[in-house]
Amino acid sequence: MSRVIPAARIVDATAVDEELPTRRLNVLRFGYAFMGVGLAIVKWPLIQNAHSLPVMEGVVACLLTAMSLLAFLGLRYPVRMLPILLFEVTWKVIWIAAVAIPHLVSDDLNAATREMLFNCSFVVVIVAVIPWRYTWRRYVQTPGDAWR
């Protein structure tokens, strides 16, 4: 049984992909550079001694180092690597909503949580560079790939 999609909802993926002007792509590249350089400065030095970190800190250091490498790939392919920026925004917004805001409301924000909140607040730069209209059309309105 095939699913019928109303003609008004069908968005040609190729048309969506070719839509961003060079200026907009360069704004996206700035976001990738901001994320990649920031993570490289903070996380790459930890990789040398990752074996001596507590397990979860080592996992986070490795994961964020991988994210920085993928962000650098976004300099070359800004549209194709857009999910990396979306992941960055998503995990930080979830952390702020689930961890930081409850501590702020109950007025028991400790130094470590305050520092993490400060670091996560830089997500506003990534939020600002994402082409949200394009993202909506590409990932919500465009039909997904066939399951079979």
CSV table of C-alpha atoms in Angstrom, one decimal:
chain,number,residue,atom,x,y,z
A,1,MET,CA,0.0,0.0,0.0
A,2,SER,CA,1.5,3.3,-1.0
A,3,ARG,CA,1.0,6.5,0.9
A,4,VAL,CA,-0.5,9.4,-1.1
A,5,ILE,CA,1.1,12.7,-0.2
A,6,PRO,CA,-1.0,15.8,-1.1
A,7,ALA,CA,0.6,17.8,-3.9
A,8,ALA,CA,0.8,20.9,-1.7
A,9,ARG,CA,3.1,19.1,0.7
A,10,ILE,CA,5.6,17.7,-1.8
A,11,VAL,CA,8.8,19.6,-1.8
A,12,ASP,CA,11.5,18.6,-4.3
A,13,ALA,CA,14.6,17.8,-2.4
A,14,THR,CA,16.9,19.0,-5.2
A,15,ALA,CA,15.2,22.4,-5.3
A,16,VAL,CA,15.6,22.8,-1.6
A,17,ASP,CA,19.3,21.8,-1.7
A,18,GLU,CA,20.1,24.4,-4.4
A,19,GLU,CA,18.3,27.2,-2.6
A,20,LEU,CA,20.9,28.7,-0.2
A,21,PRO,CA,22.9,31.6,-1.6
A,22,THR,CA,26.7,31.8,-1.2
A,23,ARG,CA,26.4,34.4,1.5
A,24,ARG,CA,24.1,32.1,3.6
A,25,LEU,CA,26.5,29.2,3.1
A,26,ASN,CA,29.3,31.4,4.4
A,27,VAL,CA,27.3,32.3,7.5
A,28,LEU,CA,26.8,28.5,8.0
A,29,ARG,CA,30.6,28.1,7.6
A,30,PHE,CA,31.2,30.6,10.3
A,31,GLY,CA,29.0,28.5,12.6
A,32,TYR,CA,31.0,25.4,11.8
A,33,ALA,CA,34.3,27.2,12.4
A,34,PHE,CA,33.0,28.6,15.7
A,35,MET,CA,32.0,25.2,16.9
A,36,GLY,CA,35.1,23.4,15.5
A,37,VAL,CA,37.7,25.8,16.8
A,38,GLY,CA,36.0,26.1,20.2
A,39,LEU,CA,35.9,22.4,20.7
A,40,ALA,CA,39.4,21.9,19.3
A,41,ILE,CA,40.8,24.4,21.9
A,42,VAL,CA,38.9,22.9,24.8
A,43,LYS,CA,38.7,19.1,24.0
A,44,TRP,CA,41.6,18.2,21.8
A,45,PRO,CA,44.2,18.6,24.6
A,46,LEU,CA,42.2,16.1,26.7
A,47,ILE,CA,42.5,13.4,24.1
A,48,GLN,CA,46.2,12.9,24.9
A,49,ASN,CA,45.2,11.8,28.5
A,50,ALA,CA,41.8,10.4,27.8
A,51,HIS,CA,42.8,7.0,29.2
A,52,SER,CA,43.3,8.6,32.6
A,53,LEU,CA,40.0,10.4,32.7
A,54,PRO,CA,36.9,9.0,34.4
A,55,VAL,CA,35.0,6.9,31.9
A,56,MET,CA,32.2,9.3,31.1
A,57,GLU,CA,34.6,12.3,30.9
A,58,GLY,CA,36.7,10.3,28.5
A,59,VAL,CA,33.6,9.5,26.4
A,60,VAL,CA,32.5,13.1,26.4
A,61,ALA,CA,36.0,14.3,25.4
A,62,CYS,CA,36.1,11.8,22.5
A,63,LEU,CA,32.6,12.5,21.4
A,64,LEU,CA,33.1,16.2,21.3
A,65,THR,CA,36.5,15.8,19.5
A,66,ALA,CA,34.6,13.9,16.8
A,67,MET,CA,32.0,16.6,16.7
A,68,SER,CA,34.8,19.2,16.1
A,69,LEU,CA,36.2,17.1,13.3
A,70,LEU,CA,32.8,16.9,11.7
A,71,ALA,CA,32.3,20.6,12.2
A,72,PHE,CA,35.5,21.2,10.2
A,73,LEU,CA,34.0,19.0,7.5
A,74,GLY,CA,31.1,21.4,7.5
A,75,LEU,CA,33.4,24.1,6.2
A,76,ARG,CA,33.6,22.2,3.0
A,77,TYR,CA,30.0,20.8,2.9
A,78,PRO,CA,27.9,23.3,4.9
A,79,VAL,CA,24.5,22.0,3.8
A,80,ARG,CA,25.3,18.3,4.0
A,81,MET,CA,26.7,18.6,7.5
A,82,LEU,CA,23.7,20.6,8.8
A,83,PRO,CA,22.6,17.7,11.1
A,84,ILE,CA,25.8,18.3,13.1
A,85,LEU,CA,24.7,21.8,14.0
A,86,LEU,CA,21.1,20.6,14.7
A,87,PHE,CA,22.6,17.9,17.1
A,88,GLU,CA,24.6,20.6,18.8
A,89,VAL,CA,21.6,22.8,19.3
A,90,THR,CA,19.3,19.9,20.4
A,91,TRP,CA,21.6,18.5,23.1
A,92,LYS,CA,22.3,21.9,24.6
A,93,VAL,CA,18.7,23.0,24.6
A,94,ILE,CA,17.7,19.7,26.2
A,95,TRP,CA,20.4,20.1,28.9
A,96,ILE,CA,19.5,23.7,29.6
A,97,ALA,CA,15.8,22.7,29.9
A,98,ALA,CA,16.2,19.5,31.9
A,99,VAL,CA,19.2,20.4,34.1
A,100,ALA,CA,20.0,24.1,34.3
A,101,ILE,CA,16.5,25.7,34.4
A,102,PRO,CA,15.3,23.4,37.3
A,103,HIS,CA,18.5,24.4,39.2
A,104,LEU,CA,17.9,28.1,38.4
A,105,VAL,CA,14.3,27.9,39.5
A,106,SER,CA,15.2,26.2,42.8
A,107,ASP,CA,18.1,28.6,43.3
A,108,ASP,CA,20.7,25.9,43.9
A,109,LEU,CA,23.0,26.3,40.9
A,110,ASN,CA,26.5,25.0,41.9
A,111,ALA,CA,29.7,26.2,40.3
A,112,ALA,CA,30.0,23.2,37.9
A,113,THR,CA,26.5,23.6,36.6
A,114,ARG,CA,26.9,27.4,36.3
A,115,GLU,CA,30.1,26.8,34.2
A,116,MET,CA,28.3,24.3,32.0
A,117,LEU,CA,25.4,26.8,31.5
A,118,PHE,CA,27.8,29.5,30.6
A,119,ASN,CA,29.5,27.1,28.0
A,120,CYS,CA,26.1,26.0,26.7
A,121,SER,CA,24.9,29.6,26.3
A,122,PHE,CA,27.2,29.9,23.2
A,123,VAL,CA,24.7,27.8,21.4
A,124,VAL,CA,23.0,31.1,20.5
A,125,VAL,CA,25.7,31.5,17.8
A,126,ILE,CA,24.8,28.2,16.3
A,127,VAL,CA,21.1,28.9,16.5
A,128,ALA,CA,21.7,32.2,14.7
A,129,VAL,CA,23.6,30.7,11.8
A,130,ILE,CA,21.2,27.8,11.0
A,131,PRO,CA,18.9,28.6,8.1
A,132,TRP,CA,15.7,27.6,9.9
A,133,ARG,CA,13.3,28.0,7.0
A,134,TYR,CA,15.5,25.8,4.8
A,135,THR,CA,15.9,23.3,7.6
A,136,TRP,CA,12.1,23.1,8.1
A,137,ARG,CA,11.5,22.6,4.4
A,138,ARG,CA,14.4,20.0,4.0
A,139,TYR,CA,13.7,17.9,7.1
A,140,VAL,CA,10.0,18.3,7.8
A,141,GLN,CA,8.2,19.0,4.6
A,142,THR,CA,10.3,17.0,2.2
A,143,PRO,CA,9.1,13.4,2.0
A,144,GLY,CA,11.5,10.9,3.7
A,145,ASP,CA,13.3,8.1,2.0
A,146,ALA,CA,11.4,4.9,1.2
A,147,TRP,CA,11.4,2.2,3.9
A,148,ARG,CA,11.3,-0.6,1.4
